[in-house]
Coordinates of C-alpha atoms and ligand atoms in Angstrom, one line a residue:
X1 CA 66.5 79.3 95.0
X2 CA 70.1 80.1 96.6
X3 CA 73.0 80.1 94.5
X4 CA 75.7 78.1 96.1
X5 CA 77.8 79.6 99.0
X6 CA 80.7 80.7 96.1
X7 CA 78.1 81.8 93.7
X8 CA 79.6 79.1 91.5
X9 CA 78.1 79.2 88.0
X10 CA 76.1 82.1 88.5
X11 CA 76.4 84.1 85.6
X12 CA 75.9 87.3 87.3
X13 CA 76.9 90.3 84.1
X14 CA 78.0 90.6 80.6
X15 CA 81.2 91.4 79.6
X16 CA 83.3 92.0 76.2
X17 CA 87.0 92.1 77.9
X18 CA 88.1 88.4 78.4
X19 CA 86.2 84.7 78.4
X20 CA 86.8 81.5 79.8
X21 CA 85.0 78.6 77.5
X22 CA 86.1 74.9 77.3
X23 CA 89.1 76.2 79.6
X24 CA 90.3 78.5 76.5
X25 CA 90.8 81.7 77.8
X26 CA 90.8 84.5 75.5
X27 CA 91.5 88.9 76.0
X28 CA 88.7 90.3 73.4
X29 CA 88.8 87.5 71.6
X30 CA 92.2 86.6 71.0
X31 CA 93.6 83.6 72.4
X32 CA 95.8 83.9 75.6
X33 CA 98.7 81.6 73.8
X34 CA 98.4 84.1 71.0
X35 CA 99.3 86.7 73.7
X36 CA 101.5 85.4 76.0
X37 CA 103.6 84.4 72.9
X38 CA 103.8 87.6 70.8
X39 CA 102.5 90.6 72.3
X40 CA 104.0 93.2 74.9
X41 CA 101.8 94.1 78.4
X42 CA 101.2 97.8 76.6
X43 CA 99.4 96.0 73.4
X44 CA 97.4 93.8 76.1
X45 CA 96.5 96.8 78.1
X46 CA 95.6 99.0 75.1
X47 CA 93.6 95.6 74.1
X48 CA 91.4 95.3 77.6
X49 CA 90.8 99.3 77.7
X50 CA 90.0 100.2 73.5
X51 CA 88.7 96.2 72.7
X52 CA 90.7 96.3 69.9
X53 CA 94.6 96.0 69.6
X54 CA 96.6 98.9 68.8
X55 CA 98.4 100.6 66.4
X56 CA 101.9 101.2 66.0
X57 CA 101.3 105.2 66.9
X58 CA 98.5 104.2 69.2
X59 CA 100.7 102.2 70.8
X60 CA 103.8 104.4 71.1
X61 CA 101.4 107.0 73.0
X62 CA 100.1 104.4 75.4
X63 CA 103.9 103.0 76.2
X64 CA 104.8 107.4 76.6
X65 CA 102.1 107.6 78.6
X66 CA 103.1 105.0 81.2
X67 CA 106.1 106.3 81.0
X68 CA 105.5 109.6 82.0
X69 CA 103.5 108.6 84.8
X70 CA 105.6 106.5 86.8
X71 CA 106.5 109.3 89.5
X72 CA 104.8 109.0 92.7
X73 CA 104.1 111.7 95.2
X74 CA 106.9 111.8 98.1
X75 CA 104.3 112.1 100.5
X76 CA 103.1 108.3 99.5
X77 CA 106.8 106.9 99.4
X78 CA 107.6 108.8 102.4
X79 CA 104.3 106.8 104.4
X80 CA 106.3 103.5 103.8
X81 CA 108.8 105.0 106.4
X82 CA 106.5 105.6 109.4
X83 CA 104.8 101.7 109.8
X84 CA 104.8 101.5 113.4
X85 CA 105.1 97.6 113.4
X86 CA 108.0 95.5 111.2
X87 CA 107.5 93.2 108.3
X88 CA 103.8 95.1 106.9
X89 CA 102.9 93.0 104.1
X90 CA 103.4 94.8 100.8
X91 CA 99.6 94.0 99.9
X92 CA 99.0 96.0 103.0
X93 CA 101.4 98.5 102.0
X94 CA 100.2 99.0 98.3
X95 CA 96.2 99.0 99.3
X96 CA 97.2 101.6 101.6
X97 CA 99.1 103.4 98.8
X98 CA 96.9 103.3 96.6
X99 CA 93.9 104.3 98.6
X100 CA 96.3 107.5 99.3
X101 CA 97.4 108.2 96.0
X102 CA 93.8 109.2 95.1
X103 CA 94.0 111.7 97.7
X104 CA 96.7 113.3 95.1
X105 CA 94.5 112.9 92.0
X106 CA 93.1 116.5 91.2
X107 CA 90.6 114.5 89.2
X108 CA 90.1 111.8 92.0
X109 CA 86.3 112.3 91.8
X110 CA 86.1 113.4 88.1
X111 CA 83.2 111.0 86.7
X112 CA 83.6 111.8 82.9
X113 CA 85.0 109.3 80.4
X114 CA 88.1 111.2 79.8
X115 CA 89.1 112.1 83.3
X116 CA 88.7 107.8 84.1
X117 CA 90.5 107.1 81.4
X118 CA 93.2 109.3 82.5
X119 CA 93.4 108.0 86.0
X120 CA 93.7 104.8 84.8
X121 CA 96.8 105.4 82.8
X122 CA 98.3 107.0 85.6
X123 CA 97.5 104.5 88.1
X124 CA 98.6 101.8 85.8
X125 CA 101.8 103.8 85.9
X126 CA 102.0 104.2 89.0
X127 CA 101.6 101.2 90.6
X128 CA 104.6 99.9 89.1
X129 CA 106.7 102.7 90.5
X130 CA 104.3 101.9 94.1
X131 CA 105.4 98.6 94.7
X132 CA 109.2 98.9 93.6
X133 CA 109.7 102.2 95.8
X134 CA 108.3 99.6 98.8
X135 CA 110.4 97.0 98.2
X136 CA 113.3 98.8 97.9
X137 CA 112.6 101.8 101.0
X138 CA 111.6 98.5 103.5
X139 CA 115.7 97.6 103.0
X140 CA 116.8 100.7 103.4
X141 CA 117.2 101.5 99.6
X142 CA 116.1 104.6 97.8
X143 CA 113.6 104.6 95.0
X144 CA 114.7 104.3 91.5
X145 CA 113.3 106.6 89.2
X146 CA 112.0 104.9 85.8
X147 CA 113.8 104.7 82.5
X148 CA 111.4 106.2 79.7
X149 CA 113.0 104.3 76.5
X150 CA 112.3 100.8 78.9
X151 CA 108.9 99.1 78.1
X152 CA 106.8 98.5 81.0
X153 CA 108.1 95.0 82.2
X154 CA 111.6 96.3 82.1
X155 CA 110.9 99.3 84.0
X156 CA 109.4 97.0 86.8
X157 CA 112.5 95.2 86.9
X158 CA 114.5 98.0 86.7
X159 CA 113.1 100.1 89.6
X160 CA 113.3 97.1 91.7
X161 CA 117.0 96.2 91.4
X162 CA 118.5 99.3 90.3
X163 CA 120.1 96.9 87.3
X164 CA 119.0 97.1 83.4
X165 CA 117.4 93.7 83.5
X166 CA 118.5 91.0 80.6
X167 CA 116.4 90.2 77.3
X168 CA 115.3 86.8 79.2
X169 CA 114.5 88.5 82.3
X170 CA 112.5 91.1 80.2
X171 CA 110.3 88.1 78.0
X172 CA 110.2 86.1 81.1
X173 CA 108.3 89.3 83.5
X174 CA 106.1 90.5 80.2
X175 CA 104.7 87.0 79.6
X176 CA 103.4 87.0 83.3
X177 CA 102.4 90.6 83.4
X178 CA 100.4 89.6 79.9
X179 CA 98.9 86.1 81.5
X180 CA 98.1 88.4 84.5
X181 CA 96.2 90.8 83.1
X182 CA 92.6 89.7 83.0
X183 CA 90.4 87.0 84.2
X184 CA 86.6 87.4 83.9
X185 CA 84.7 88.1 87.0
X186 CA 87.2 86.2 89.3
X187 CA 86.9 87.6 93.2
X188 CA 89.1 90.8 93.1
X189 CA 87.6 92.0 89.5
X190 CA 84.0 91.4 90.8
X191 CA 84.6 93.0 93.9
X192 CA 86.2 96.4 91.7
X193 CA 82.7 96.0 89.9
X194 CA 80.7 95.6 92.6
X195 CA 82.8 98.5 94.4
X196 CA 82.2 101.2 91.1
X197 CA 78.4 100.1 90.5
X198 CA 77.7 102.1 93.7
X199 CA 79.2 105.3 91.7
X200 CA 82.4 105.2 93.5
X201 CA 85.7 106.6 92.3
X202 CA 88.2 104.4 90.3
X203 CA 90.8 104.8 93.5
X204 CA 88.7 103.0 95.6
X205 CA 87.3 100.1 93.1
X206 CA 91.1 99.5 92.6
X207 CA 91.7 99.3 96.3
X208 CA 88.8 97.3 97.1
X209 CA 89.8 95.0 94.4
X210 CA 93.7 94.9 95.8
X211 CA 92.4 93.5 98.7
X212 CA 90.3 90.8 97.2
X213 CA 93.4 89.6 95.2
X214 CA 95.4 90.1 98.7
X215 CA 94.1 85.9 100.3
X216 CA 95.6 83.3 99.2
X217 CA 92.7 81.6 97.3
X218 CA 93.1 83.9 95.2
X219 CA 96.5 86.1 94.2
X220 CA 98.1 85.4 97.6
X221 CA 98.5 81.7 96.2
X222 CA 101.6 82.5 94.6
X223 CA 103.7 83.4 98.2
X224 CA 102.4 80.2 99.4
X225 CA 103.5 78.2 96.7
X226 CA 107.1 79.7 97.2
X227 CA 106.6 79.0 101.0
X228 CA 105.9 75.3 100.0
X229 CA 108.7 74.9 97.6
X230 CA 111.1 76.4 100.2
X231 CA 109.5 74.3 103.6
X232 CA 110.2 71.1 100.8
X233 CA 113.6 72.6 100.5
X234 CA 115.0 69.6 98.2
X235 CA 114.0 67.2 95.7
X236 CA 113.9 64.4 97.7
X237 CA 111.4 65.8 100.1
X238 CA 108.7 66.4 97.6
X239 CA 106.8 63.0 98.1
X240 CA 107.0 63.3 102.1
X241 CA 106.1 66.8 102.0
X242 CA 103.2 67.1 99.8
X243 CA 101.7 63.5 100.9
X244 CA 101.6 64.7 104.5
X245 CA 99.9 67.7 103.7
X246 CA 97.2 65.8 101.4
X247 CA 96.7 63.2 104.6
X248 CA 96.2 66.0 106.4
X249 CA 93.4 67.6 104.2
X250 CA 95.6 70.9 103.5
X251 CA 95.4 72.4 100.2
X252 CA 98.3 72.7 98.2
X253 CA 98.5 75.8 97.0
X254 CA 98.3 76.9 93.3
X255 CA 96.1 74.2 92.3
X256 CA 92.4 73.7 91.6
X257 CA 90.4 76.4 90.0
X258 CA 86.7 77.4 90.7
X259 CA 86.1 77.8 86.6
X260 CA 88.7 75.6 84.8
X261 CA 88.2 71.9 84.9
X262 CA 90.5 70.5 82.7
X263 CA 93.4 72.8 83.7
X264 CA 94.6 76.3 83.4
X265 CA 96.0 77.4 79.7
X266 CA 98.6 80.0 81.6
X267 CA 100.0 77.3 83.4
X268 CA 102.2 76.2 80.4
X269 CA 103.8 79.4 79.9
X270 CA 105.0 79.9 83.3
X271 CA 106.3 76.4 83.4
X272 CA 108.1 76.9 79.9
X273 CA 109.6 80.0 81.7
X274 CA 110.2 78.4 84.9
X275 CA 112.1 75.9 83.4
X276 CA 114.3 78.2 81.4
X277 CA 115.3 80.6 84.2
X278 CA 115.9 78.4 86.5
X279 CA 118.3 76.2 84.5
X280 CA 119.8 79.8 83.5
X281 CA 120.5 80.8 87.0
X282 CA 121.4 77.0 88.1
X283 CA 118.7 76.5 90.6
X284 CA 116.6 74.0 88.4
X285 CA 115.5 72.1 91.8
X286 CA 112.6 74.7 92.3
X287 CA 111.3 73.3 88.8
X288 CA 112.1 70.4 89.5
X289 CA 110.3 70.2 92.4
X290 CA 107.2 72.2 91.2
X291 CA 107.3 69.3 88.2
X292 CA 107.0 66.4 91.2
X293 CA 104.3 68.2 93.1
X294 CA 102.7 68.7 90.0
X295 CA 102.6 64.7 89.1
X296 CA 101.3 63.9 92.5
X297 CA 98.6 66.3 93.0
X298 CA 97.5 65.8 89.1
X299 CA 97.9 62.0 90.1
X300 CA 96.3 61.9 93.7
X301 CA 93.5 64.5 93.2
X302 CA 92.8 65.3 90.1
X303 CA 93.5 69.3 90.1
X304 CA 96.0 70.7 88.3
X305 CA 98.8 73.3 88.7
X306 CA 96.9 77.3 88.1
X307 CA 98.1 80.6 87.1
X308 CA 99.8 81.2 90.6
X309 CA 101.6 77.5 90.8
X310 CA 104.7 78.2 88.1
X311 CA 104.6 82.0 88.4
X312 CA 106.5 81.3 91.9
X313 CA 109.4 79.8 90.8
X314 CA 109.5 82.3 87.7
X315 CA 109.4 85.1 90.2
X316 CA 112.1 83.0 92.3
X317 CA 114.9 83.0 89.9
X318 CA 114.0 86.5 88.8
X319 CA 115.2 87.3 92.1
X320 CA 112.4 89.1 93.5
X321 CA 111.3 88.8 97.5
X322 CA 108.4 86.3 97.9
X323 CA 106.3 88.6 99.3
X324 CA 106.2 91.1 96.4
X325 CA 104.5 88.1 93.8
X326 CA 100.9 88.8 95.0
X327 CA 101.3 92.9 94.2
X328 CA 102.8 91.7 90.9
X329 CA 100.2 90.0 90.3
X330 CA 98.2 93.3 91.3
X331 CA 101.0 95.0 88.7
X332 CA 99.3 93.2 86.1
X333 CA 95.7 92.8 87.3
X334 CA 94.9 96.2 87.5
X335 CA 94.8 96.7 84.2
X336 CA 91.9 94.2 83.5
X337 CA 90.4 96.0 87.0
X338 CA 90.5 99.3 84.9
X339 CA 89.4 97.6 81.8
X340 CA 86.2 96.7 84.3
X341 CA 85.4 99.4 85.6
X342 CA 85.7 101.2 82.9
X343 CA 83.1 98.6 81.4
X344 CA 80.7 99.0 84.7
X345 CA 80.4 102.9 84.0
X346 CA 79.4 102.5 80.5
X347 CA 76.4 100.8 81.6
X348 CA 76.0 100.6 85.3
X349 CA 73.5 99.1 87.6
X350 CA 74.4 99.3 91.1
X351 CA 74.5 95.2 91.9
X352 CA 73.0 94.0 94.7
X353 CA 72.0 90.8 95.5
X354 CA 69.7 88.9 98.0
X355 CA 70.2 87.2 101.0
X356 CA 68.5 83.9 102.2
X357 CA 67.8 85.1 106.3
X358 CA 68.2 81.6 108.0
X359 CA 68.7 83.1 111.8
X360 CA 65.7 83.0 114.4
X361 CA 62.6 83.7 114.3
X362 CA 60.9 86.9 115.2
X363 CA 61.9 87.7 119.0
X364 CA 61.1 90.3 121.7
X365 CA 63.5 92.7 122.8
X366 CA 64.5 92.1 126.8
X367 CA 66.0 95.4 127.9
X368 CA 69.1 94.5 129.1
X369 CA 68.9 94.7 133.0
X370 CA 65.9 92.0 132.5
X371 CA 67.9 89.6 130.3
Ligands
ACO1 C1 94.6 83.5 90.5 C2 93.8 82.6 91.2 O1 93.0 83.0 92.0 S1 93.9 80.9 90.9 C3 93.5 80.1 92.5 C4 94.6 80.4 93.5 N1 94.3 79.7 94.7 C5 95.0 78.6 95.1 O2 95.8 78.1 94.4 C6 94.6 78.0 96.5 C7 94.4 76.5 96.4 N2 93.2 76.2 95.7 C8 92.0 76.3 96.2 O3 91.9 76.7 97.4 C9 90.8 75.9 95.4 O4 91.1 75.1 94.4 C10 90.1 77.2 94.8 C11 89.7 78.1 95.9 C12 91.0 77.9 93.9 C13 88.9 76.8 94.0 O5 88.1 76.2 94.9 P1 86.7 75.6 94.6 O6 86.2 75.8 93.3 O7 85.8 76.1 95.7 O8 87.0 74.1 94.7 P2 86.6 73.2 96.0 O9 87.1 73.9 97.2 O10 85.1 73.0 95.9 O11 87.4 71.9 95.7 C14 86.9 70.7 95.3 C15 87.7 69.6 96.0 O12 89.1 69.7 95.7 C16 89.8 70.0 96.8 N3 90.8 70.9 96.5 C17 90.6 72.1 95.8 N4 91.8 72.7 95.7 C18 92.7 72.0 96.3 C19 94.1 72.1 96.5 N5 94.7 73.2 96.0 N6 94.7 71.2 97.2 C20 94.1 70.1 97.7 N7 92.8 69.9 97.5 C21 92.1 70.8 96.8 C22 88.8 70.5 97.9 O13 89.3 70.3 99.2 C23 87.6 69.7 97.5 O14 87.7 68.5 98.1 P3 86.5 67.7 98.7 O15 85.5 67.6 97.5 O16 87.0 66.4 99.1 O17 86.0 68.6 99.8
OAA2 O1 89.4 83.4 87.9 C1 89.6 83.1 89.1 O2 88.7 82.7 89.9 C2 91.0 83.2 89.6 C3 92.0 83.4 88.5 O3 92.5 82.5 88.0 C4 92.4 84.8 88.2 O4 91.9 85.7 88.8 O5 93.4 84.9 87.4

């Protein structure tokens, strides 16, 4: 029998690196509200890669490690400079970088353990370092190097703005990066898996996977929930706004969920956090707003707010451009990618489905002066 166009419900490998069950999402085991409440983005990485959390020397040398692997070749910050058309989307921009910074991996195509586990602690590095150095050379700015006494989320923030972030901004960007990190075999993780069962490098599972999480049913959700909070543009448009686009049958982005039915647990915590910042920086109408749209489509259609529906006005009021939420979100993501791929090598079979052929029936070729 066919599975259903999305493969929904198929159960299609094993895993020991996150579950979803009842809507309780846990990393290893450990509950997400756990994590998102006490633990840093190193201890969840150190988590996905080892299954086991770290400790305290263990996880010293992973947060050295990171830190001495920010720096990116010239060669890939200097390729941001010679786009030939304006406004490249930074997805583009950071599948493209990535892709080339395995061309500057002398252990690119190095299949042992050790050598994979290196090149993910450098490209968990380095993609941090990737996406800053873009936002910052697109306006003209130089690259910041890294601070190595900065954990990983304040780092981020640092290379982006040039400015030590505050404690606030710091708990605020390490909650997401930890609620980030890993989902089960959503899209862009199965495509990394499916990518690496075929014996492919790391460099390009984590590219194929960046541009899974690139469309906005997935990752790209987040710019689009921005877009919608600023098209609203003020409270009192929410009901018009949001009611026009449910007449017209358009989704509203960051809601609904393929696996969770009762609602996503990560939700919360960016909310918490929206709410905060925003009040912080005075601009509680973007939580305010994302409250309103969140009673009516909850009310209306039944689907509530997802990972990608709070984490936009979060990102907002932490002053980052719009378009850099969905390689954030890559930021994060690829450490659970690693964490799979990882997983895939230890006991690979190249996955490959079937196909149900519903086109015509056997036909006779017409040469093509006779057709
Ligand atoms: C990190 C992440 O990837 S989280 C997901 C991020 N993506 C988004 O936020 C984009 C908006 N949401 C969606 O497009 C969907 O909810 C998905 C893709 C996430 C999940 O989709 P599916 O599991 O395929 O749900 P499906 O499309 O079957 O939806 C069921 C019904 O709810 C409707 N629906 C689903 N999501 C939404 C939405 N965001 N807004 C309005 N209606 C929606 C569908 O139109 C469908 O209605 P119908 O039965 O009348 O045709
Ligand atoms: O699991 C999914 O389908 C999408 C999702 O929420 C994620 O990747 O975080």
């Amino acid at each position: 029998m066919t599975a259903g166009k999305g493969l929904e419900g198929v159960v299609a490998t094993q895993t020991a690196i996150s579950s979803i069950i009842d809507d309780t999402l846990t990393y290893v085991g450990y509950n997400i509200d756990d994590l998102a409440n006490n633990a840093s983005f190193e201890e969840v990485v150190y988590l996905l890669w080892h299954k086991r959390l770290p400790k305290a020397d263990e996880l010293a040398e992973l947060k050295q490690q990171l830190a001495d692997n920010m720096s990116v070749p010239q060669e890939v910050l200097d390729q941001f400079r010679t786009y030939p058309i304006k406004n490249v989307h930074p997805m583009a921009a950071l599948r493209t970088a990535i892709s080339y910074l395995g061309l500057f991996d002398e252990e690119a195509e190095e299949m042992t353990d050790e050598a994979n586990y290196r090149k993910a602690i450098r490209l968990q590095a380095k993609i941090a370092a990737v996406v800053t150095a873009f936002g910052r050379i697109r306006k003209g700015e130089e690259p910041i190097q890294p601070k190595t006494d900065l954990s990983y989320a304040a780092n981020f923030l640092y290379m982006l703005s040039g400015e030590e972030p505050e404690d606030i901004e710091v708990e605020a960007f390490n909650k997401a990066l930890v609620l980030h990190a890993d989902h089960e075999l959503n899209a862009s993780t199965f495509t990394a898996r499916v990518c690496v069962a075929t014996l492919s490098d790391i460099y390009s599972g984590v590219t194929a996977a960046i541009g899974a999480l690139k469309g906005p049913l997935h990752g790209g959700a987040n710019e689009q929930v921005m877009k919608t909070l600023m098209e609203i543009g003020d409270e009192s448009n929410v009901e018009s706004v949001i009611q026009g686009k449910l007449d017209n049958k358009e989704k509203i982005m960051g809601f609904g969920h393929r696996v969770y039915r009762q609602g996503d647990p990560r939700a919360k915590h960016l909310r918490e956090m929206s709410r905060k910042l925003t009040k912080l920086r005075g601009e509680e109408k973007y939580y305010n707003m994302s409250v309103k749209i969140e009673e009516i489509v909850t009310s209306q259609k039944d689907l509530p707010p997802n990972v990608d529906f709070y984490s936009a006005s979060v990102y907002n009021a932490l002053r980052i451009d719009h378009d850099l939420f969905t390689p954030i979100f890559a930021v994060s993501r690829v450490s659970g990618w690693l964490a799979h791929i990882l997983e895939q090598y230890a006991d690979n079979r190249l996955i490959r489905p079937r196909a149900e052929y519903v086109g015509p029936g056997m036909q006779q070729y017409v040469p093509v002066d006779e057709r």
